[in-house]
Coordinates of C-alpha atoms in Angstrom, one line a residue:
X1 CA -48.6 -81.0 136.3
X2 CA -48.5 -77.5 134.8
X3 CA -51.7 -77.4 132.7
X4 CA -51.1 -74.1 130.9
X5 CA -49.3 -70.8 131.1
X6 CA -50.9 -67.4 130.4
X7 CA -49.0 -64.3 129.2
X8 CA -51.0 -61.0 129.0
X9 CA -52.5 -58.1 130.7
X10 CA -55.6 -59.7 132.2
X11 CA -55.8 -61.4 135.6
X12 CA -59.0 -63.4 135.8
X13 CA -57.5 -66.9 135.1
X14 CA -60.6 -69.0 134.7
X15 CA -62.2 -66.5 132.3
X16 CA -58.9 -66.2 130.4
X17 CA -58.8 -70.0 129.8
X18 CA -62.4 -69.9 128.7
X19 CA -61.5 -67.2 126.2
X20 CA -59.1 -69.6 124.3
X21 CA -61.2 -72.7 124.8
X22 CA -64.4 -71.1 123.4
X23 CA -62.6 -69.8 120.3
X24 CA -64.7 -70.7 117.3
X25 CA -63.5 -68.3 114.6
X26 CA -61.0 -65.5 113.8
X27 CA -57.2 -65.8 113.5
X28 CA -55.2 -67.6 116.2
X29 CA -51.4 -67.6 116.1
X30 CA -49.9 -71.0 116.8
X31 CA -46.4 -72.1 117.6
X32 CA -44.9 -75.5 118.5
X33 CA -41.9 -76.0 120.8
X34 CA -39.9 -79.1 120.0
X35 CA -36.9 -80.8 121.5
X36 CA -34.7 -79.3 118.8
X37 CA -34.9 -78.4 115.1
X38 CA -33.6 -81.9 114.3
X39 CA -35.5 -83.8 116.9
X40 CA -39.0 -82.6 116.3
X41 CA -40.7 -84.3 119.2
X42 CA -43.2 -81.7 120.5
X43 CA -42.9 -80.3 123.9
X44 CA -45.9 -77.9 123.9
X45 CA -48.1 -75.6 121.8
X46 CA -48.6 -71.9 122.1
X47 CA -51.8 -70.0 121.1
X48 CA -52.4 -66.2 120.7
X49 CA -55.9 -65.1 119.8
X50 CA -54.6 -61.5 119.6
X51 CA -51.2 -59.7 120.0
X52 CA -51.8 -59.1 123.8
X53 CA -52.8 -62.5 125.1
X54 CA -50.9 -65.8 124.7
X55 CA -51.2 -69.3 126.2
X56 CA -48.7 -72.1 126.4
X57 CA -49.8 -75.7 126.9
X58 CA -47.4 -78.6 127.6
X59 CA -48.1 -81.3 125.1
X60 CA -49.5 -83.6 127.8
X61 CA -51.9 -81.0 129.3
X62 CA -55.5 -82.2 129.6
X63 CA -56.6 -78.6 128.9
X64 CA -54.8 -78.3 125.5
X65 CA -57.4 -76.9 123.1
X66 CA -56.9 -79.4 120.2
X67 CA -60.2 -78.2 118.7
X68 CA -58.5 -75.0 117.6
X69 CA -56.2 -77.0 115.2
X70 CA -59.1 -79.1 113.9
X71 CA -61.7 -76.4 113.4
X72 CA -61.8 -75.1 109.8
X73 CA -63.6 -71.9 110.9
X74 CA -60.5 -70.9 112.8
X75 CA -57.5 -69.6 110.8
X76 CA -54.3 -71.0 112.2
X77 CA -51.5 -68.4 111.8
X78 CA -48.0 -69.8 111.9
X79 CA -44.6 -68.3 111.4
X80 CA -42.7 -71.0 109.4
X81 CA -45.8 -73.1 109.2
X82 CA -44.1 -75.9 107.2
X83 CA -42.1 -76.9 110.3
X84 CA -45.0 -76.8 112.7
X85 CA -47.5 -78.5 110.3
X86 CA -44.9 -81.2 109.7
X87 CA -44.6 -81.9 113.4
X88 CA -48.4 -82.1 113.7
X89 CA -48.6 -84.4 110.7
X90 CA -45.8 -86.7 111.9
X91 CA -46.8 -87.0 115.5
X92 CA -50.5 -86.6 115.5
X93 CA -51.5 -87.4 111.8
X94 CA -53.2 -84.0 111.7
X95 CA -53.9 -82.5 108.3
X96 CA -54.8 -78.9 109.1
X97 CA -57.0 -76.6 107.0
X98 CA -57.4 -72.9 107.1
X99 CA -53.7 -72.1 107.7
X100 CA -51.8 -68.9 107.1
X101 CA -48.0 -68.3 107.4
X102 CA -46.6 -64.9 108.3
X103 CA -43.1 -65.9 107.1
X104 CA -44.5 -66.2 103.5
X105 CA -46.5 -63.0 103.9
X106 CA -43.2 -61.2 105.0
X107 CA -41.3 -62.7 102.0
X108 CA -43.9 -61.5 99.6
X109 CA -43.5 -57.9 100.9
X110 CA -39.7 -58.0 100.8
X111 CA -39.0 -58.5 104.5
X112 CA -36.5 -60.9 106.0
X113 CA -37.9 -64.2 107.3
X114 CA -36.8 -64.4 110.9
X115 CA -39.4 -63.3 113.5
X116 CA -36.7 -61.6 115.6
X117 CA -35.6 -59.6 112.6
X118 CA -39.2 -58.6 111.8
X119 CA -39.8 -57.5 115.4
X120 CA -36.6 -55.4 115.3
X121 CA -37.4 -53.8 111.9
X122 CA -41.1 -53.2 112.5
X123 CA -41.3 -52.3 116.2
X124 CA -37.7 -51.9 117.4
X125 CA -38.1 -54.8 119.8
X126 CA -35.5 -57.4 120.7
X127 CA -36.9 -60.9 121.1
X128 CA -35.6 -63.9 123.0
X129 CA -34.3 -66.4 120.5
X130 CA -33.8 -70.2 120.7
X131 CA -30.0 -69.5 120.9
X132 CA -30.6 -67.6 124.1
X133 CA -31.9 -70.7 125.7
X134 CA -29.8 -73.6 124.2
X135 CA -26.8 -71.9 122.6
X136 CA -25.7 -71.4 119.0
X137 CA -26.3 -73.9 116.3
X138 CA -23.7 -76.7 116.2
X139 CA -22.8 -79.9 117.9
X140 CA -22.7 -78.3 121.3
X141 CA -26.2 -76.8 121.0
X142 CA -28.5 -77.9 123.8
X143 CA -32.0 -79.2 123.8
X144 CA -35.2 -77.4 124.6
X145 CA -36.3 -80.4 126.7
X146 CA -33.6 -79.5 129.2
X147 CA -34.8 -75.8 129.5
X148 CA -37.0 -75.0 132.5
X149 CA -40.7 -75.1 131.5
X150 CA -41.2 -71.5 132.5
X151 CA -38.6 -70.3 130.0
X152 CA -39.9 -72.5 127.2
X153 CA -43.4 -71.1 127.9
X154 CA -42.1 -67.5 128.0
X155 CA -40.4 -67.9 124.6
X156 CA -43.4 -69.6 123.0
X157 CA -45.9 -67.0 124.3
X158 CA -43.6 -64.2 123.0
X159 CA -43.4 -65.8 119.6
X160 CA -47.1 -66.3 119.1
X161 CA -47.9 -62.8 120.3
X162 CA -45.3 -61.3 117.9
X163 CA -46.6 -63.6 115.1
X164 CA -50.0 -61.8 115.5
X165 CA -48.3 -58.4 115.8
X166 CA -46.2 -58.9 112.6
X167 CA -49.3 -60.3 110.8
X168 CA -51.3 -57.2 111.7
X169 CA -48.6 -55.1 110.3
X170 CA -48.3 -57.1 107.1
X171 CA -52.0 -57.7 106.5
X172 CA -53.0 -54.4 104.9
X173 CA -50.5 -55.0 102.0
X174 CA -51.1 -58.7 101.4
X175 CA -51.5 -59.6 97.8
X176 CA -54.3 -62.1 98.3
X177 CA -54.2 -63.9 95.0
X178 CA -50.6 -64.8 95.6
X179 CA -50.8 -65.4 99.3
X180 CA -53.9 -67.4 98.9
X181 CA -52.2 -69.7 96.3
X182 CA -49.3 -70.2 98.7
X183 CA -51.6 -71.0 101.7
X184 CA -53.6 -73.5 99.7
X185 CA -50.4 -75.1 98.7
X186 CA -48.8 -75.2 102.2
X187 CA -50.6 -78.3 103.6
X188 CA -50.0 -80.2 100.3
X189 CA -46.3 -79.7 100.6
X190 CA -46.4 -80.9 104.2
X191 CA -48.0 -84.1 103.0
X192 CA -45.4 -84.5 100.3
X193 CA -42.7 -84.2 103.0
X194 CA -44.5 -86.8 105.1
X195 CA -44.7 -89.3 102.2
X196 CA -41.0 -89.0 101.6
X197 CA -39.0 -90.9 98.9
X198 CA -38.1 -94.6 99.0
X199 CA -34.5 -95.4 98.4
X200 CA -33.1 -98.5 96.6
X201 CA -30.2 -98.9 99.0
X202 CA -28.4 -101.5 96.9
X203 CA -28.3 -99.1 94.0
X204 CA -27.1 -96.3 96.2
X205 CA -24.3 -98.5 97.4
X206 CA -23.3 -99.2 93.8
X207 CA -23.3 -95.5 93.0
X208 CA -21.2 -94.8 96.1
X209 CA -18.6 -97.4 95.1
X210 CA -18.4 -96.0 91.5
X211 CA -18.1 -92.3 92.7
X212 CA -15.5 -93.2 95.2
X213 CA -13.4 -94.8 92.4
X214 CA -14.0 -91.7 90.2
X215 CA -12.7 -89.5 93.0
X216 CA -9.6 -91.7 93.5
X217 CA -9.1 -91.9 89.7
X218 CA -9.1 -88.1 89.2
X219 CA -7.1 -87.5 92.3
X220 CA -4.5 -90.0 91.2
X221 CA -4.0 -88.4 87.8
X222 CA -3.6 -85.0 89.3
X223 CA -1.1 -86.3 91.9
X224 CA 0.8 -87.9 89.1
X225 CA 1.2 -84.5 87.6
X226 CA 2.4 -83.1 90.9
X227 CA -0.7 -81.2 92.3
X228 CA -3.7 -81.7 94.5
X229 CA -6.9 -81.0 92.5
X230 CA -8.7 -80.0 95.7
X231 CA -6.3 -77.1 96.2
X232 CA -7.0 -74.0 94.3
X233 CA -3.5 -72.7 94.9
X234 CA -1.9 -75.8 93.5
X235 CA -4.3 -75.8 90.6
X236 CA -3.4 -72.2 89.9
X237 CA 0.3 -73.0 90.0
X238 CA -0.1 -75.8 87.4
X239 CA -2.2 -73.6 85.1
X240 CA 0.4 -70.8 85.3
X241 CA 3.2 -73.2 84.5
X242 CA 1.2 -74.1 81.3
X243 CA 1.1 -70.4 80.2
X244 CA -2.2 -69.3 81.7
X245 CA -2.7 -66.0 83.5
X246 CA -4.5 -66.4 86.8
X247 CA -6.6 -63.8 88.5
X248 CA -6.3 -63.5 92.3
X249 CA -8.8 -62.1 94.8
X250 CA -7.3 -58.8 96.1
X251 CA -8.6 -59.4 99.6
X252 CA -7.8 -63.0 100.3
X253 CA -5.0 -63.5 97.8
X254 CA -6.6 -66.8 96.6
X255 CA -6.9 -67.6 92.9
X256 CA -10.4 -67.1 91.3
X257 CA -11.0 -70.6 89.9
X258 CA -14.7 -71.3 90.4
X259 CA -16.7 -73.5 88.1
X260 CA -17.7 -70.7 85.8
X261 CA -14.1 -69.5 85.3
X262 CA -12.7 -73.0 84.9
X263 CA -15.4 -74.0 82.3
X264 CA -15.0 -70.8 80.3
X265 CA -11.6 -69.0 80.6
X266 CA -9.6 -72.2 80.9
X267 CA -12.0 -74.4 78.9
X268 CA -9.4 -75.4 76.4
X269 CA -6.9 -76.8 79.0
X270 CA -7.4 -80.5 80.1
X271 CA -6.3 -79.5 83.6
X272 CA -9.5 -77.5 83.9
X273 CA -11.7 -80.5 82.9
X274 CA -9.8 -82.8 85.3
X275 CA -10.3 -80.4 88.3
X276 CA -14.0 -79.9 87.4
X277 CA -14.5 -83.7 87.2
X278 CA -12.8 -84.2 90.5
X279 CA -14.8 -81.5 92.2
X280 CA -18.1 -82.7 90.8
X281 CA -17.5 -86.3 91.9
X282 CA -16.3 -85.3 95.4
X283 CA -19.4 -83.1 95.9
X284 CA -21.7 -85.9 94.8
X285 CA -20.0 -88.2 97.2
X286 CA -20.0 -85.9 100.2
X287 CA -23.0 -83.7 100.0
X288 CA -25.4 -86.3 98.5
X289 CA -24.5 -90.0 98.8
X290 CA -22.7 -89.9 102.2
X291 CA -25.3 -87.3 103.5
X292 CA -28.1 -89.7 102.7
X293 CA -26.4 -92.5 104.7
X294 CA -25.2 -90.4 107.5
X295 CA -28.0 -87.9 108.0
X296 CA -31.2 -88.5 106.1
X297 CA -31.9 -92.2 105.7
X298 CA -34.8 -93.5 107.9
X299 CA -35.3 -97.1 107.2
X300 CA -35.5 -97.2 103.4
X301 CA -36.8 -93.6 103.0
X302 CA -35.7 -90.0 103.1
X303 CA -37.9 -87.1 103.9
X304 CA -36.6 -84.0 102.1
X305 CA -38.0 -80.6 103.1
X306 CA -40.0 -78.6 100.5
X307 CA -39.2 -74.9 100.8
X308 CA -41.7 -72.2 99.8
X309 CA -39.9 -69.2 101.2
X310 CA -36.3 -69.7 100.0
X311 CA -36.2 -68.9 96.3
X312 CA -37.1 -65.3 95.7
X313 CA -39.0 -66.0 92.5
X314 CA -41.3 -68.4 94.4
X315 CA -40.0 -71.5 92.7
X316 CA -40.1 -74.4 95.1
X317 CA -36.9 -76.0 96.3
X318 CA -36.0 -79.2 98.2
X319 CA -33.3 -79.6 100.9
X320 CA -32.1 -82.3 103.4
X321 CA -31.1 -83.5 100.8
X322 CA -31.6 -81.4 97.6
X323 CA -33.2 -83.9 95.3
X324 CA -33.3 -81.3 92.5
X325 CA -29.5 -81.4 92.1
X326 CA -29.1 -85.1 92.0
X327 CA -27.4 -86.2 88.8
X328 CA -29.8 -87.7 86.3
X329 CA -27.9 -91.0 86.0
X330 CA -28.3 -91.5 89.8
X331 CA -32.1 -91.0 89.9
X332 CA -32.6 -94.7 89.7
X333 CA -32.0 -94.9 93.5
X334 CA -35.5 -93.5 93.9
X335 CA -38.2 -96.2 93.7
X336 CA -41.9 -96.2 94.5
X337 CA -43.4 -97.6 97.7
X338 CA -43.7 -101.4 97.8
X339 CA -46.1 -102.6 95.1
X340 CA -46.5 -99.1 93.6
X341 CA -45.3 -97.3 90.5
X342 CA -44.3 -93.8 89.6
X343 CA -46.2 -91.5 87.3
X344 CA -44.4 -88.3 86.4
X345 CA -45.9 -85.1 84.9
X346 CA -43.5 -82.6 83.3
X347 CA -44.9 -79.3 82.0
X348 CA -43.4 -78.8 78.6
X349 CA -41.2 -75.7 78.1
X350 CA -43.3 -73.8 80.6
X351 CA -40.9 -70.9 81.0
X352 CA -40.6 -70.3 77.3
X353 CA -44.4 -70.5 77.0
X354 CA -44.6 -67.8 79.7
X355 CA -42.1 -65.7 77.8
X356 CA -43.9 -66.1 74.5
X357 CA -47.3 -65.2 75.9
X358 CA -46.1 -62.1 77.8
X359 CA -44.1 -60.9 74.8
X360 CA -47.3 -61.2 72.7
X361 CA -49.5 -59.4 75.3
X362 CA -47.0 -56.6 76.0
X363 CA -45.6 -55.9 72.5
X364 CA -47.9 -57.6 70.0
X365 CA -45.1 -59.8 68.7
X366 CA -46.9 -63.1 68.1
X367 CA -43.9 -64.9 66.5
X368 CA -43.0 -67.3 69.4
X369 CA -46.5 -67.6 70.6
X370 CA -47.6 -68.7 67.2
X371 CA -45.1 -71.6 67.4
X372 CA -46.7 -72.8 70.6
X373 CA -50.3 -72.2 69.4
X374 CA -49.7 -74.3 66.3
X375 CA -48.4 -77.2 68.4
X376 CA -44.8 -76.7 67.2
X377 CA -41.5 -77.2 69.0
X378 CA -39.8 -73.8 69.8
X379 CA -36.4 -75.4 69.8
X380 CA -36.9 -76.8 66.3
X381 CA -38.3 -73.5 65.2
X382 CA -35.3 -71.6 66.5
X383 CA -32.9 -74.2 64.9
X384 CA -34.6 -73.7 61.5
X385 CA -34.2 -70.0 61.3
X386 CA -30.7 -69.9 62.7
X387 CA -29.2 -73.1 61.0
X388 CA -31.8 -74.0 58.4
X389 CA -32.2 -77.5 59.8
X390 CA -32.9 -79.4 63.1
X391 CA -29.8 -81.5 63.3
X392 CA -29.3 -82.7 67.0
X393 CA -26.3 -80.5 67.6
X394 CA -28.0 -77.4 66.1
X395 CA -31.2 -78.1 68.1
X396 CA -29.1 -78.4 71.2
X397 CA -27.5 -75.0 70.6
X398 CA -30.9 -73.5 69.8
X399 CA -32.3 -74.9 73.1
X400 CA -29.5 -73.3 75.0
X401 CA -30.2 -70.0 73.3
X402 CA -33.9 -70.2 74.1
X403 CA -33.3 -70.8 77.8
X404 CA -30.4 -68.3 78.0
X405 CA -32.8 -65.6 76.9
X406 CA -35.1 -66.4 79.8
X407 CA -32.2 -65.5 82.1
X408 CA -30.9 -62.7 79.9
X409 CA -27.9 -64.7 79.0
X410 CA -25.2 -63.5 76.6
X411 CA -22.9 -65.0 74.0
X412 CA -20.6 -65.7 76.9
X413 CA -23.4 -67.8 78.5
X414 CA -23.8 -69.7 75.2
X415 CA -20.1 -70.3 75.1
X416 CA -20.2 -71.7 78.7
X417 CA -23.2 -74.0 77.9
X418 CA -22.4 -75.2 74.4
X419 CA -18.8 -74.3 73.6
X420 CA -19.9 -71.9 70.8
X421 CA -17.2 -69.3 70.3
X422 CA -18.3 -65.9 71.6
X423 CA -18.2 -64.1 68.2
X424 CA -20.2 -66.8 66.5
X425 CA -22.6 -67.0 69.5
X426 CA -23.2 -63.3 69.2
X427 CA -24.2 -63.7 65.6
X428 CA -26.7 -66.4 66.7
X429 CA -28.1 -64.2 69.4
X430 CA -28.5 -61.3 66.9
X431 CA -30.4 -63.6 64.5
X432 CA -32.5 -64.7 67.4
X433 CA -33.6 -61.3 68.5
X434 CA -34.1 -60.3 64.8
X435 CA -36.6 -63.1 64.5
X436 CA -38.2 -62.5 67.9
X437 CA -38.1 -58.6 68.1
X438 CA -40.7 -58.4 70.8
X439 CA -38.4 -60.1 73.4
X440 CA -36.0 -57.1 73.8
X441 CA -39.0 -54.7 73.7
X442 CA -40.6 -56.7 76.5
X443 CA -37.4 -56.7 78.5
X444 CA -37.2 -52.9 78.1
X445 CA -40.8 -52.6 79.4
X446 CA -40.0 -54.7 82.4
X447 CA -36.8 -52.9 83.3
X448 CA -38.5 -49.5 83.0
X449 CA -41.0 -50.7 85.5
X450 CA -38.2 -52.0 87.7
X451 CA -36.6 -48.5 87.9
X452 CA -39.9 -46.8 88.3
X453 CA -41.3 -49.0 91.1
X454 CA -38.3 -50.8 92.6
X455 CA -39.8 -54.3 91.9
X456 CA -41.0 -56.6 89.2
X457 CA -44.1 -58.8 89.3
X458 CA -45.4 -62.1 88.1
X459 CA -48.7 -62.5 86.2
X460 CA -50.4 -63.3 89.5
X461 CA -48.9 -60.4 91.2
X462 CA -45.9 -61.8 93.2
X463 CA -43.5 -58.9 93.6
X464 CA -39.7 -59.1 94.1
X465 CA -38.2 -55.9 95.5
X466 CA -34.7 -54.7 94.7
X467 CA -34.0 -51.9 97.2
X468 CA -30.3 -52.1 96.5
X469 CA -30.7 -51.1 92.8
X470 CA -30.1 -47.4 93.3
X471 CA -26.8 -48.0 95.2
X472 CA -25.1 -50.3 92.6
X473 CA -22.7 -49.5 89.9
X474 CA -23.4 -50.3 86.2
X475 CA -22.4 -53.9 86.5
X476 CA -24.4 -54.4 89.6
X477 CA -27.4 -52.9 88.0
X478 CA -27.1 -55.2 85.0
X479 CA -27.1 -58.2 87.4
X480 CA -30.2 -56.9 89.1
X481 CA -31.9 -56.3 85.7
X482 CA -31.3 -60.0 84.8
X483 CA -32.6 -61.2 88.2
X484 CA -35.7 -58.9 87.9
X485 CA -36.5 -60.1 84.4
X486 CA -36.0 -63.7 85.4
X487 CA -38.4 -63.2 88.4
X488 CA -41.2 -62.4 85.9
X489 CA -40.6 -65.5 83.9
X490 CA -39.6 -68.1 86.5
X491 CA -42.0 -66.8 89.1
X492 CA -45.0 -67.0 86.7
X493 CA -44.0 -70.5 85.6
X494 CA -43.8 -71.5 89.3
X495 CA -47.3 -70.3 89.8
X496 CA -48.5 -72.7 87.1
X497 CA -46.9 -75.8 88.6
X498 CA -48.3 -74.8 92.0
X499 CA -51.8 -74.7 90.6
X500 CA -51.3 -78.2 89.2
X501 CA -50.1 -79.4 92.6
X502 CA -53.2 -78.0 94.2
X503 CA -55.6 -79.5 91.6
X504 CA -54.1 -82.9 92.5
X505 CA -53.9 -82.4 96.3
X506 CA -55.7 -85.7 96.9
X507 CA -53.1 -87.8 95.1
X508 CA -49.8 -89.2 96.6
X509 CA -47.4 -86.5 95.3
X510 CA -43.9 -87.5 96.5
X511 CA -41.7 -85.1 94.7
X512 CA -41.6 -81.9 92.6
X513 CA -38.6 -80.6 90.7
X514 CA -39.0 -77.3 89.0
X515 CA -41.7 -78.0 86.4
X516 CA -42.5 -81.6 87.2
X517 CA -44.5 -83.6 89.7
X518 CA -43.9 -87.3 90.6
X519 CA -46.7 -89.4 92.0
X520 CA -46.2 -92.6 94.1
X521 CA -49.3 -94.6 92.9
X522 CA -51.1 -97.8 93.8
X523 CA -51.8 -100.0 90.8
X524 CA -55.3 -99.1 89.4
X525 CA -55.2 -95.6 90.8
X526 CA -56.2 -93.2 88.0
X527 CA -55.1 -89.5 87.9
X528 CA -57.1 -86.8 86.1
X529 CA -54.6 -85.6 83.5
X530 CA -57.1 -83.0 82.3
X531 CA -56.2 -81.0 85.4
X532 CA -53.3 -79.7 83.3
X533 CA -55.9 -77.9 81.2
X534 CA -56.7 -74.2 81.7
X535 CA -53.9 -73.6 84.2
X536 CA -53.0 -70.4 82.4
X537 CA -54.4 -68.2 79.5
X538 CA -52.0 -70.2 77.2
X539 CA -51.5 -73.9 76.5
X540 CA -49.7 -75.8 79.2
X541 CA -49.2 -79.3 77.8
X542 CA -47.3 -81.9 79.9
X543 CA -45.3 -84.9 79.2
X544 CA -46.5 -88.0 81.1
X545 CA -44.2 -90.9 82.0
X546 CA -44.3 -93.9 84.2
X547 CA -41.8 -96.3 85.6
X548 CA -40.4 -98.3 88.5
X549 CA -37.6 -95.8 89.3
X550 CA -37.2 -92.1 88.8
X551 CA -34.5 -92.4 86.1
X552 CA -35.9 -95.0 83.8
X553 CA -39.3 -93.5 83.1
X554 CA -41.2 -94.4 79.9
X555 CA -43.1 -91.8 78.0
X556 CA -46.9 -92.3 77.8
X557 CA -47.7 -89.2 75.8
X558 CA -48.4 -85.5 75.8
X559 CA -51.6 -84.2 77.5
X560 CA -53.0 -80.7 77.1

């Protein structure tokens, strides 16, 4: 049995092993090798106490220094820690403390995530990758368990040494408040993944049958009209025959008929609605329902990944599958564990609260902040000064205006969301900014900072860099300005929900979608709803609901 492999410049083997075994502090880079990315059975673990010395231990080695993972005095430095921590949790029921992740540190400083890319950018070095050992991703990719031990050890030792090396490069510029928040959150999200979500399979089958019928229904109508709704070329031909002018991509020659174009430019033609309905139903069937059955279902549970380093603003996302994009009417497939119930916390209008507070602080315009401070509803307030009432349809338009502003939307955005004609929508937007004059002033301040510094920042200090800004034309710069402004609002809001997740780390948190947390609770288990207090220098009330599935939740009240 190979007990361990050493890579470094030293030669005294017993002393070298003693060096890693006696580790009781400092930062140790850690990396797990698994059978594959899909089959996460561990093969071995690599450790690097510095950027020069690395050790690889097969998982069955009697010398494997497990104490390094258990010791809270030792900081465990990972690159893509959510994967490795997930393996340790699943196979060894280990909940690690004192963890850092260089992939998140890299993202926070505007670097790409891959270790091989970082090694090339920072040091001009070319690393061995997993594809060098088992081939490119796809059905023909091999398994690391079939690779000779020496090669597996070489790669793992290389990776932990470069994790240390990359970290040493990043560390001087780490924004510790932001990085610290993310590192405190990391083990919590790993536990959320491990808990998973229980599926009511009978309900899922019912939804599958219905969506299949919907796909067949829409397809049948289109075929009766002589075209395939899944073909953009045939759809374009039908629209042209009905008098519409179609734009084509100059490079590919294909018609430009994405969802935005169909729902705005061709909104008044029923063919557009038919194609959109067909596409939506087909996507739900293939990328969600069938994917659960074919790829993700394990018994009666799925275990979606929680991604910290995907969305540039810092907002959390879920994949495999993406539970955040599941249609609301299908959320009844998610049910609590046997004998449990769901409690759901949803931070109320958190992005608009961020906007109102920052506008007040930066410009002195207290108008929107006053609505929140008085316990009012900002959608009702907007509806009153634009329409003079809070009729449901007027409040709906006002809500769309409020959220469009967070993303620097236009009258065209309002048309796409609510069907309000562009000219009328522009009048509404003009009224809006006249009533909240500080919003445009705040936007100008943020954009001035963007052009001066090349980035924008959240309240906590999370930066998003835009190096491409200086090379873009006017339209490209306008797009970046919208993204940069949204980073300030959405990124700050995401920091609030992360603090709430951390404050409730002990509870069984099974899901998070944007501004909400769902708990899978044993009857009699009591949560401390006061943890929603003092999350920010402004009020952060949350709506609390409970129920026996994720769709049919009953409101308990507002806290905070």
